[in-house]
Short mmCIF file of C-alpha atoms in Angstrom, two decimals:
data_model
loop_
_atom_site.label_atom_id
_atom_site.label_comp_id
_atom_site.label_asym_id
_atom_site.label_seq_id
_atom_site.Cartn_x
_atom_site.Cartn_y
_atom_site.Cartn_z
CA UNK P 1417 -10.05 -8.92 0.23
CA UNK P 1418 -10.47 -7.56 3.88
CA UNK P 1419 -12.98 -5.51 4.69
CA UNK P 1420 -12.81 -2.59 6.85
CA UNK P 1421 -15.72 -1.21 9.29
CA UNK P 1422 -15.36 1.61 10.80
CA UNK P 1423 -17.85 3.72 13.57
CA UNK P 1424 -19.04 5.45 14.26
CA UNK P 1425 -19.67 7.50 11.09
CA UNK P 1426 -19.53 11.10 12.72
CA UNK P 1427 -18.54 11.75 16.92
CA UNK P 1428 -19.71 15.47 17.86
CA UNK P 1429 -17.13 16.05 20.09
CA UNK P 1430 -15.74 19.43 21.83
CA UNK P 1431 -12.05 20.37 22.23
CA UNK P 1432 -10.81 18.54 25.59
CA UNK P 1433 -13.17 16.12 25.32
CA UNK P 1434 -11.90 12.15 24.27
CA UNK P 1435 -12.71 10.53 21.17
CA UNK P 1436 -12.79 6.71 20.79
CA UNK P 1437 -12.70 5.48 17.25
CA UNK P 1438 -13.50 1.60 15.51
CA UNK P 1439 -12.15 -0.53 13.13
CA UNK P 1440 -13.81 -4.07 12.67
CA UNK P 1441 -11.65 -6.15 9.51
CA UNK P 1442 -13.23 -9.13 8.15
CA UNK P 1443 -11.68 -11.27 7.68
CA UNK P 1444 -9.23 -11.06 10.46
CA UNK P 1445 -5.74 -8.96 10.09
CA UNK P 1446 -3.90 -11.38 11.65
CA UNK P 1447 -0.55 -9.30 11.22
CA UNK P 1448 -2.07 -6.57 12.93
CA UNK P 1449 -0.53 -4.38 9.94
CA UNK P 1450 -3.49 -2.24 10.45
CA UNK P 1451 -2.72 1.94 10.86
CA UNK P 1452 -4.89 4.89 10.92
CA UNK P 1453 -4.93 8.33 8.81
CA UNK P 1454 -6.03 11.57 9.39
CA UNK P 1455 -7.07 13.43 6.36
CA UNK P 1456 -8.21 17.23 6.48
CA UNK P 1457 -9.92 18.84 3.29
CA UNK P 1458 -7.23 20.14 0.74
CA UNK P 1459 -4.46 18.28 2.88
CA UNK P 1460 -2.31 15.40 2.33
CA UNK P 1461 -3.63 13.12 4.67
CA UNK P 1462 -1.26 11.93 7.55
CA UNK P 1463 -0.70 8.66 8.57
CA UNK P 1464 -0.89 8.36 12.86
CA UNK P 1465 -0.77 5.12 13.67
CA UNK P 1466 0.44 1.75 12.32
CA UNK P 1467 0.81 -1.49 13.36
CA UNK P 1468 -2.53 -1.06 15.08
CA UNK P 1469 -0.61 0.27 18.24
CA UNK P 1470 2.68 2.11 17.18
CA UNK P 1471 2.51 6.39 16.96
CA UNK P 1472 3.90 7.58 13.88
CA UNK P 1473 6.58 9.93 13.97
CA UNK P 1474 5.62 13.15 15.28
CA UNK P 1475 2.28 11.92 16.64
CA UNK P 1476 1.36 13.44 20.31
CA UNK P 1477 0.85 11.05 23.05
CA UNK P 1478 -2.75 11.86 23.46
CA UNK P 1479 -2.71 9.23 20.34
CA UNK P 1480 -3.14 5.78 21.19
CA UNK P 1481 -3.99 2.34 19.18
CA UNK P 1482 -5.32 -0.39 20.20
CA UNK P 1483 -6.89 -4.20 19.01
CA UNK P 1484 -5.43 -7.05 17.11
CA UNK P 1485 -7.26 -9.64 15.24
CA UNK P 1486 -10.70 -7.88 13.97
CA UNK P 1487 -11.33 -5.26 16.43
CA UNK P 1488 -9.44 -1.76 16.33
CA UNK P 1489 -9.31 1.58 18.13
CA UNK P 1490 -8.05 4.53 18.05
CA UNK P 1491 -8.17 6.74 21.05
CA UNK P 1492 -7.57 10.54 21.25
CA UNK P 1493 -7.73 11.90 24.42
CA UNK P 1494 -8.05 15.66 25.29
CA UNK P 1495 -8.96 16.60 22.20
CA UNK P 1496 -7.15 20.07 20.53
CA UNK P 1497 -8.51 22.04 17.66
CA UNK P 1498 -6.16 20.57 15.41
CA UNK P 1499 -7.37 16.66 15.67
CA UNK P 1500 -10.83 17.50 14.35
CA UNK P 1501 -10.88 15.62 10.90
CA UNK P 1502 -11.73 12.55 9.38
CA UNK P 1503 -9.61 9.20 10.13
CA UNK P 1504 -9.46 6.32 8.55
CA UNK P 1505 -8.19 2.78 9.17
CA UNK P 1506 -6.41 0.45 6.50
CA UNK P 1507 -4.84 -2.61 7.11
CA UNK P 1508 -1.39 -3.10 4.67
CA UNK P 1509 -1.37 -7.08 5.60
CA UNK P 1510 -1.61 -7.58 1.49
CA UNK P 1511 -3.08 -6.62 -1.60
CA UNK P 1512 -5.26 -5.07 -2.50
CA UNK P 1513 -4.49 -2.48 0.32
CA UNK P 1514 -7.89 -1.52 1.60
CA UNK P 1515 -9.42 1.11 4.08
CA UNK P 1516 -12.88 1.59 5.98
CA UNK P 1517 -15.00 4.65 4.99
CA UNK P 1518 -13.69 6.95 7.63
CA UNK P 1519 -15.09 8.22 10.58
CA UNK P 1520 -15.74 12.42 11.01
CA UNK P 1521 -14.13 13.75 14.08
CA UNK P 1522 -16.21 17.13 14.57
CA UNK P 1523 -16.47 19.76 17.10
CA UNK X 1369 8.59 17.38 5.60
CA UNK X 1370 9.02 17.11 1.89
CA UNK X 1371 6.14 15.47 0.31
CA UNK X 1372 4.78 14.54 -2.78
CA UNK X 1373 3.68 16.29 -5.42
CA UNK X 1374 0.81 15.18 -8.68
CA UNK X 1375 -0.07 17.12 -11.15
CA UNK X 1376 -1.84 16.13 -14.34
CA UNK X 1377 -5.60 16.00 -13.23
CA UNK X 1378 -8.17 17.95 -15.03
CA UNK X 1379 -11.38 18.08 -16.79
CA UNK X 1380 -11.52 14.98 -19.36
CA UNK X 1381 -14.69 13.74 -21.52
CA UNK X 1382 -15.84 10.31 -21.06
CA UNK X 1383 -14.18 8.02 -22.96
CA UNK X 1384 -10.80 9.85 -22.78
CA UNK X 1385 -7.48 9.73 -21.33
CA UNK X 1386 -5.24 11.63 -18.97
CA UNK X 1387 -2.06 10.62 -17.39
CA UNK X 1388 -1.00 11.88 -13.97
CA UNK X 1389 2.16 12.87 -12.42
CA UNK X 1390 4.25 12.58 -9.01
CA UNK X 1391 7.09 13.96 -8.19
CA UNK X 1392 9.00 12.12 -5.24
CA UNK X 1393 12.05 13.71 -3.52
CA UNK X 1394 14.93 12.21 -4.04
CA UNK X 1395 15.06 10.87 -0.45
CA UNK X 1396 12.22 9.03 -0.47
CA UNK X 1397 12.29 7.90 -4.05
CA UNK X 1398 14.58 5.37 -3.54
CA UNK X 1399 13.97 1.68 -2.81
CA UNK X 1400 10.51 3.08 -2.35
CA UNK X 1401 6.99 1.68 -3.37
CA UNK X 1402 5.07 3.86 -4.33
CA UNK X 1403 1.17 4.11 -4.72
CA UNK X 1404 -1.99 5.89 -6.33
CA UNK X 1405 -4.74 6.33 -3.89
CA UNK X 1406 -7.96 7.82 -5.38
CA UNK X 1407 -10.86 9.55 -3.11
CA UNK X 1408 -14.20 10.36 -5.59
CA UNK X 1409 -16.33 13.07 -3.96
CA UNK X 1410 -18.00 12.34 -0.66
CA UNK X 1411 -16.35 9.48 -0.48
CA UNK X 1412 -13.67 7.27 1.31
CA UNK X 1413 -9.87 6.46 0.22
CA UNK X 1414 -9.48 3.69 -2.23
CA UNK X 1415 -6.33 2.49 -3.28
CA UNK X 1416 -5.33 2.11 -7.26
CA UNK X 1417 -2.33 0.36 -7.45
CA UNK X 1418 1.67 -0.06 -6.50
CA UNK X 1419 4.47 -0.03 -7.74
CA UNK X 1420 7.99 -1.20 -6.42
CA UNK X 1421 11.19 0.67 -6.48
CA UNK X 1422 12.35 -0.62 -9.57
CA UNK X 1423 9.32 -1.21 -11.38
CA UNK X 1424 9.71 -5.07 -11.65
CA UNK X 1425 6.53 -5.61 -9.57
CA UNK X 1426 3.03 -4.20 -10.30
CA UNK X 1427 -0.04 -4.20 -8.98
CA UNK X 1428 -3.47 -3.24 -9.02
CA UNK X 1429 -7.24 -2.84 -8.11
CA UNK X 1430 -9.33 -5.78 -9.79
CA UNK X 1431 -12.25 -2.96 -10.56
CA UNK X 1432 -10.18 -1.36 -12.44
CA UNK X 1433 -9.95 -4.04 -15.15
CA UNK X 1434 -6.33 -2.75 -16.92
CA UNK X 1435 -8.00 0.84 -17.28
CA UNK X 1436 -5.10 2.30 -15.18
CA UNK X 1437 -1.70 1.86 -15.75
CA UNK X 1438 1.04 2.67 -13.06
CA UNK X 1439 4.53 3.62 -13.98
CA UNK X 1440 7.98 5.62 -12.76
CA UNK X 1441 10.83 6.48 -14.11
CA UNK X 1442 13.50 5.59 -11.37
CA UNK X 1443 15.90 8.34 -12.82
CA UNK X 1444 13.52 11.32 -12.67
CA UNK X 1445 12.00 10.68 -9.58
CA UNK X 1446 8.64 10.32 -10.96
CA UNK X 1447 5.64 8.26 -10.84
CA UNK X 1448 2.92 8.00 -13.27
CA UNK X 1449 -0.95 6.99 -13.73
CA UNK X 1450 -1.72 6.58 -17.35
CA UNK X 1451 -5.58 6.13 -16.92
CA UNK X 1452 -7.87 5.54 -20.56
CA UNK X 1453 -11.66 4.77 -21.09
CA UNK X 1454 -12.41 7.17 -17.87
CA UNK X 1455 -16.10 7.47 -16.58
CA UNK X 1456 -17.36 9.70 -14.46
CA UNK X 1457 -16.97 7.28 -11.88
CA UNK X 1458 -13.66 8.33 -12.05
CA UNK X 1459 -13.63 11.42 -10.98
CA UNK X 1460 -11.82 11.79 -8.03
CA UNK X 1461 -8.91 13.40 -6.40
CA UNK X 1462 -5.68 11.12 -6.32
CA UNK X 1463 -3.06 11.19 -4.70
CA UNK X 1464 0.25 9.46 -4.45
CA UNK X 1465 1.18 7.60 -1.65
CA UNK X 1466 4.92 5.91 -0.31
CA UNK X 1467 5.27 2.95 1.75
CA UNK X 1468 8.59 0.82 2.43
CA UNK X 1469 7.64 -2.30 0.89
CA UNK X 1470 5.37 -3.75 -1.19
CA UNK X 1471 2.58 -4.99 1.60
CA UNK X 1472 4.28 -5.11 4.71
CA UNK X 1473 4.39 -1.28 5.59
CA UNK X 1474 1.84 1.80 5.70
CA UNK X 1475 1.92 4.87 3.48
CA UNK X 1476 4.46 7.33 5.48
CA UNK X 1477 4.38 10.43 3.12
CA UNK X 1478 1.53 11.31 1.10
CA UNK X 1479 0.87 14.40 -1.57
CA UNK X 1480 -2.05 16.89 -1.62
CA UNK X 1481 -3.56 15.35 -4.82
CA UNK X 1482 -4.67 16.09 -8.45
CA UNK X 1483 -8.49 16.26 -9.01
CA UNK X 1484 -9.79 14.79 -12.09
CA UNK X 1485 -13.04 15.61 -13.17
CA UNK X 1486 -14.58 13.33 -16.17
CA UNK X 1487 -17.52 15.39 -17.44
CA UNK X 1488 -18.68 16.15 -21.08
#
């Protein structure tokens, strides 16, 4: 099973500001089948990036992945109101499908 | 976007039963695999178990040890968590989850969830 660590656990951030985001897998994802969620209270949560680099579909460009291997980010620059939430990382290389414990994006 | 929708969750007893629904729109529904995702409260995502498209291949979480069983029936659109001995451990809100194959491919439409609380 591949483990997922993500941090920090909470970024205090304000709107505008950037937001830089890790994933650490161990073992390795060597696929790099690794995407990232953001999940507001009460919401379905939405996936943003997969493939550790690729936007999902209707994603804004201030969205960006990075990593491969066992190191992962996500970056959100110029942050709007709408991004605060918390995000999580999974990687979908095999089962069991697995994710790290989130981090809290808050303003 | 469409998404999908459980229902089913509730208050249950420890010790009892409760099966869970999802209803998938017909777009997605087919050739899909489709998932249960659970998050317990104050806590992270943690994936259940899968199911592919035409229910010939199963799987799911060791810790679970055959408590759940996932399900769908293909011609209703539906997917199904039959879930017996619960715990309060349990208790959670899950939520079903679609991805385009069985491992290879994130979860691209989610619902909003079905809380079940196990309490006596």
């Amino acid at each position: 099973e591949i483990v997922l660590t993500q941090s920090p656990d909470t970024l205090s951030l304000s709107p505008g500001e950037s937001a830089t985001l890790f994933c650490r897998a161990s073992p390795l994802v060597t696929t790099n089948y690794l995407a990232w969620y953001q999940h507001k209270p009460g919401h379905a949560p939405r996936l943003v990036m997969f493939a550790a680099t690729s936007r999902a579909s209707g994603i804004p460009d201030r969205f960006s992945g990075s990593g491969s291997g066992t190191n992962f980010t996500l970056t959100i620059s110029r942050l709007e109101p709408e991004d605060f939430a918390v995000f999580y990382c999974q990687q979908y290389q095999g089962t069991p499908r697995t994710f790290g414990h989130g981090t809290r994006v808050e303003i | 976007q469409e998404q999908l929708v459980e229902s089913g969750g509730g208050v249950v007893q420890p010790g009892g039963s409760l099966r869970l629904s999802c209803t998938v729109p017909s777009f997605i529904s087919k050739y899909s695999f489709l998932h249960w995702v659970r998050q317990a409260p104050g806590k992270g995502l943690e994936w259940v178990a899968v199911i592919s498209f035409d229910g010939s291949k199963i799987y799911s979480a060791d810790s679970l040890k055959g408590r759940f069983t996932i399900s769908r029936d293909t011609s209703k659109n539906t997917l199904f968590l039959k879930m017996t001995s619960l715990s309060a451990d349990d208790t959670a809100v899950y939520y079903c989850a679609k991805s385009s194959t069985m491992s290879t491919s994130p979860f691209d439409h989610w619902g909003q969830g079905t809380l079940v609380t196990v309490s006596s």
